[in-house]
């Protein structure tokens, strides 16, 4: 109360969390809604106290679930992401993006970042496929090249799924995973070159 008294007097009302003690000495969380009243030259505090043990339990479970999700995502050999279906701006991207591409995570949330770093020869096709996924509300899978911070060019395999609006009329979010398939593409290209060599040899 000493911590909140000045603020309560200044604003007239406030809501804050605290802890109360049961008869057997157990602490439990409460939410206090307090009002500062004046009547007949006297000052009063009128407060309502609500047990929020259940809310705190649910919050703790959600936080634990979120941490488990983050741990799981960051052990996958790929980059998990979520983006606005219309602007293609990222709303979430996993930490693996830093290791794989070299750009700080905050860069990925800049408008147009992903489009600007798709290889120029693949950019139009990749953006069009994402747009097509949004329009058709269907999952798309495709490969393209991406420009890394250190100048490397990686081949990526991307799977994009769609989260529709509640009425199912249009796309709300895109979610996907990026996997580095550079080694596979390089091996395929070597096989194609060898096939051409054998063709000319015969």
Protein backbone atom coordinates (compact mmCIF):
# COMPACT_ATOMS: atom_id res chain seq x y z
CA UNK A 1 0.00 0.00 0.00
CA UNK A 2 2.86 2.38 0.75
CA UNK A 3 4.20 1.80 -2.79
CA UNK A 4 0.87 2.62 -4.41
CA UNK A 5 -0.52 5.32 -2.10
CA UNK A 6 0.80 8.36 -4.00
CA UNK A 7 -0.33 6.99 -7.35
CA UNK A 8 -3.74 6.12 -5.92
CA UNK A 9 -4.17 9.66 -4.53
CA UNK A 10 -3.06 11.16 -7.85
CA UNK A 11 -5.31 9.08 -10.12
CA UNK A 12 -8.17 8.22 -7.76
CA UNK A 13 -8.21 4.55 -8.81
CA UNK A 14 -5.80 1.80 -9.72
CA UNK A 15 -5.46 -1.96 -10.17
CA UNK A 16 -2.40 -3.89 -9.06
CA UNK A 17 -1.31 -7.37 -8.06
CA UNK A 18 -0.09 -8.47 -4.65
CA UNK A 19 -0.04 -11.50 -2.39
CA UNK A 20 -2.21 -12.39 0.59
CA UNK A 21 -1.65 -14.97 3.29
CA UNK A 22 -4.10 -17.68 4.18
CA UNK A 23 -4.84 -18.67 7.77
CA UNK A 24 -2.38 -21.55 7.50
CA UNK A 25 0.39 -19.23 6.24
CA UNK A 26 0.20 -20.02 2.51
CA UNK A 27 0.81 -17.16 0.06
CA UNK A 28 -1.58 -16.74 -2.86
CA UNK A 29 -1.73 -14.09 -5.62
CA UNK A 30 -4.50 -11.49 -5.68
CA UNK A 31 -5.60 -8.61 -7.87
CA UNK A 32 -6.61 -5.49 -5.99
CA UNK A 33 -8.90 -2.83 -7.48
CA UNK A 34 -8.60 0.24 -5.25
CA UNK A 35 -10.45 3.57 -5.23
CA UNK A 36 -9.50 6.69 -3.25
CA UNK A 37 -12.65 8.38 -1.91
CA UNK A 38 -13.31 11.60 0.02
CA UNK A 39 -16.46 12.08 2.06
CA UNK A 40 -17.27 14.56 4.83
CA UNK A 41 -13.69 15.69 5.10
CA UNK A 42 -12.46 12.11 5.51
CA UNK A 43 -10.46 9.97 3.10
CA UNK A 44 -11.22 6.33 2.40
CA UNK A 45 -9.81 3.50 0.35
CA UNK A 46 -12.40 1.16 -1.09
CA UNK A 47 -10.81 -1.97 -2.50
CA UNK A 48 -11.92 -5.24 -4.07
CA UNK A 49 -9.61 -8.24 -3.74
CA UNK A 50 -9.81 -11.13 -6.20
CA UNK A 51 -7.99 -14.44 -5.98
CA UNK A 52 -6.06 -14.89 -9.25
CA UNK A 53 -4.37 -18.20 -8.43
CA UNK A 54 -6.00 -19.94 -11.40
CA UNK A 55 -5.05 -17.15 -13.81
CA UNK A 56 -1.44 -17.26 -12.62
CA UNK A 57 -1.39 -21.05 -13.00
CA UNK A 58 -2.62 -20.79 -16.60
CA UNK A 59 -0.10 -18.02 -17.35
CA UNK A 60 2.73 -20.16 -15.96
CA UNK A 61 1.62 -23.12 -18.09
CA UNK A 62 1.47 -20.93 -21.20
CA UNK A 63 4.94 -19.55 -20.52
CA UNK A 64 6.31 -23.05 -20.00
CA UNK A 65 4.62 -24.21 -23.22
CA UNK A 66 6.07 -21.22 -25.08
CA UNK A 67 9.56 -22.04 -23.80
CA UNK A 68 9.15 -25.68 -24.90
CA UNK A 69 8.03 -24.49 -28.34
CA UNK A 70 11.05 -22.17 -28.64
CA UNK A 71 13.39 -24.98 -27.57
CA UNK A 72 11.84 -27.34 -30.10
CA UNK A 73 11.93 -24.80 -32.94
CA UNK A 74 15.56 -23.97 -32.29
CA UNK A 75 16.64 -27.61 -32.48
CA UNK A 76 15.15 -28.05 -35.98
CA UNK A 77 17.64 -27.93 -38.83
CA UNK A 78 15.70 -25.20 -40.53
CA UNK A 79 14.21 -21.76 -39.97
CA UNK A 80 10.61 -21.56 -38.74
CA UNK A 81 8.76 -18.34 -39.52
CA UNK A 82 5.42 -16.56 -39.58
CA UNK A 83 4.50 -13.55 -41.73
CA UNK A 84 1.59 -11.26 -42.56
CA UNK A 85 -0.14 -12.74 -45.60
CA UNK A 86 -0.54 -9.37 -47.34
CA UNK A 87 2.72 -7.52 -46.67
CA UNK A 88 4.92 -10.64 -46.28
CA UNK A 89 6.51 -8.91 -43.26
CA UNK A 90 7.74 -11.39 -40.67
CA UNK A 91 5.92 -11.51 -37.34
CA UNK A 92 8.14 -14.32 -36.03
CA UNK A 93 11.37 -15.99 -37.11
CA UNK A 94 13.40 -18.56 -35.21
CA UNK A 95 16.94 -18.00 -33.96
CA UNK A 96 18.31 -20.45 -36.55
CA UNK A 97 18.05 -17.62 -39.12
CA UNK A 98 21.06 -15.89 -37.54
CA UNK A 99 23.24 -19.00 -37.76
CA UNK A 100 22.16 -19.87 -41.29
CA UNK A 101 22.11 -16.47 -42.99
CA UNK A 102 24.18 -14.21 -40.73
CA UNK A 103 21.69 -11.33 -40.39
CA UNK A 104 20.59 -10.16 -36.90
CA UNK A 105 17.04 -11.21 -36.05
CA UNK A 106 15.80 -7.60 -35.90
CA UNK A 107 16.66 -7.15 -39.60
CA UNK A 108 14.14 -9.83 -40.57
CA UNK A 109 11.26 -7.74 -39.20
CA UNK A 110 12.05 -4.83 -41.51
CA UNK A 111 9.54 -4.29 -44.31
CA UNK A 112 10.67 -5.92 -47.55
CA UNK A 113 13.72 -7.62 -45.99
CA UNK A 114 12.99 -11.12 -47.27
CA UNK A 115 12.12 -9.97 -50.79
CA UNK A 116 15.28 -7.85 -51.02
CA UNK A 117 17.52 -10.82 -50.14
CA UNK A 118 15.98 -13.44 -52.40
CA UNK A 119 18.32 -13.89 -55.38
CA UNK A 120 17.28 -11.42 -58.14
CA UNK A 121 16.78 -14.26 -60.64
CA UNK A 122 14.36 -16.05 -58.27
CA UNK A 123 12.69 -13.09 -56.58
CA UNK A 124 9.65 -12.65 -58.81
CA UNK A 125 8.84 -16.37 -58.80
CA UNK A 126 9.23 -16.75 -55.01
CA UNK A 127 7.05 -13.72 -54.23
CA UNK A 128 4.44 -14.88 -56.76
CA UNK A 129 4.27 -18.34 -55.20
CA UNK A 130 3.71 -16.83 -51.74
CA UNK A 131 0.96 -14.62 -53.16
CA UNK A 132 -0.57 -17.64 -54.89
CA UNK A 133 -0.54 -19.54 -51.60
CA UNK A 134 -2.47 -16.66 -49.99
CA UNK A 135 -5.02 -16.45 -52.79
CA UNK A 136 -5.69 -20.18 -53.01
CA UNK A 137 -5.37 -20.82 -49.25
CA UNK A 138 -3.15 -23.74 -50.15
CA UNK A 139 0.28 -24.96 -49.07
CA UNK A 140 3.13 -24.28 -51.51
CA UNK A 141 6.61 -25.84 -51.64
CA UNK A 142 9.39 -24.43 -53.81
CA UNK A 143 13.15 -23.83 -54.06
CA UNK A 144 15.00 -20.54 -54.54
CA UNK A 145 18.34 -18.89 -53.84
CA UNK A 146 18.96 -16.51 -50.94
CA UNK A 147 21.75 -13.96 -50.41
CA UNK A 148 23.57 -14.31 -47.07
CA UNK A 149 25.25 -11.56 -45.05
CA UNK A 150 28.74 -12.91 -45.87
CA UNK A 151 28.10 -13.02 -49.62
CA UNK A 152 27.24 -16.74 -49.86
CA UNK A 153 24.29 -17.82 -51.96
CA UNK A 154 22.23 -20.66 -50.49
CA UNK A 155 19.59 -22.78 -52.14
CA UNK A 156 16.54 -23.02 -49.89
CA UNK A 157 13.57 -25.34 -49.89
CA UNK A 158 10.55 -23.54 -48.45
CA UNK A 159 7.18 -24.93 -47.41
CA UNK A 160 4.51 -22.25 -46.93
CA UNK A 161 1.15 -22.95 -45.26
CA UNK A 162 -1.76 -20.55 -44.79
CA UNK A 163 -3.74 -19.47 -41.72
CA UNK A 164 -7.10 -18.15 -42.91
CA UNK A 165 -9.28 -15.45 -41.36
CA UNK A 166 -11.95 -16.74 -38.96
CA UNK A 167 -14.59 -16.72 -41.70
CA UNK A 168 -12.28 -18.62 -44.07
CA UNK A 169 -12.61 -15.98 -46.78
CA UNK A 170 -8.98 -14.92 -47.07
CA UNK A 171 -5.47 -15.51 -45.77
CA UNK A 172 -4.43 -13.92 -42.48
CA UNK A 173 -0.96 -15.34 -41.89
CA UNK A 174 1.62 -17.40 -43.72
CA UNK A 175 3.70 -19.92 -41.80
CA UNK A 176 6.60 -21.92 -43.07
CA UNK A 177 9.97 -23.52 -42.72
CA UNK A 178 13.19 -22.84 -44.65
CA UNK A 179 15.71 -25.62 -45.15
CA UNK A 180 19.20 -25.26 -46.64
CA UNK A 181 19.36 -27.62 -49.64
CA UNK A 182 22.50 -26.13 -51.22
CA UNK A 183 24.47 -29.39 -51.03
CA UNK A 184 21.66 -31.27 -52.75
CA UNK A 185 21.44 -28.71 -55.56
CA UNK A 186 25.20 -28.71 -56.04
CA UNK A 187 25.25 -32.51 -56.22
CA UNK A 188 22.41 -32.49 -58.77
CA UNK A 189 24.25 -29.92 -60.88
CA UNK A 190 27.42 -32.03 -60.85
CA UNK A 191 25.43 -35.06 -61.98
CA UNK A 192 23.92 -33.03 -64.85
CA UNK A 193 27.39 -31.88 -65.93
CA UNK A 194 28.72 -35.43 -65.83
CA UNK A 195 25.74 -36.62 -67.89
CA UNK A 196 26.55 -33.99 -70.55
CA UNK A 197 30.20 -35.07 -70.60
CA UNK A 198 29.22 -38.70 -71.20
CA UNK A 199 26.77 -37.66 -73.91
CA UNK A 200 29.49 -35.79 -75.82
CA UNK A 201 31.97 -38.65 -75.25
CA UNK A 202 29.64 -41.01 -77.11
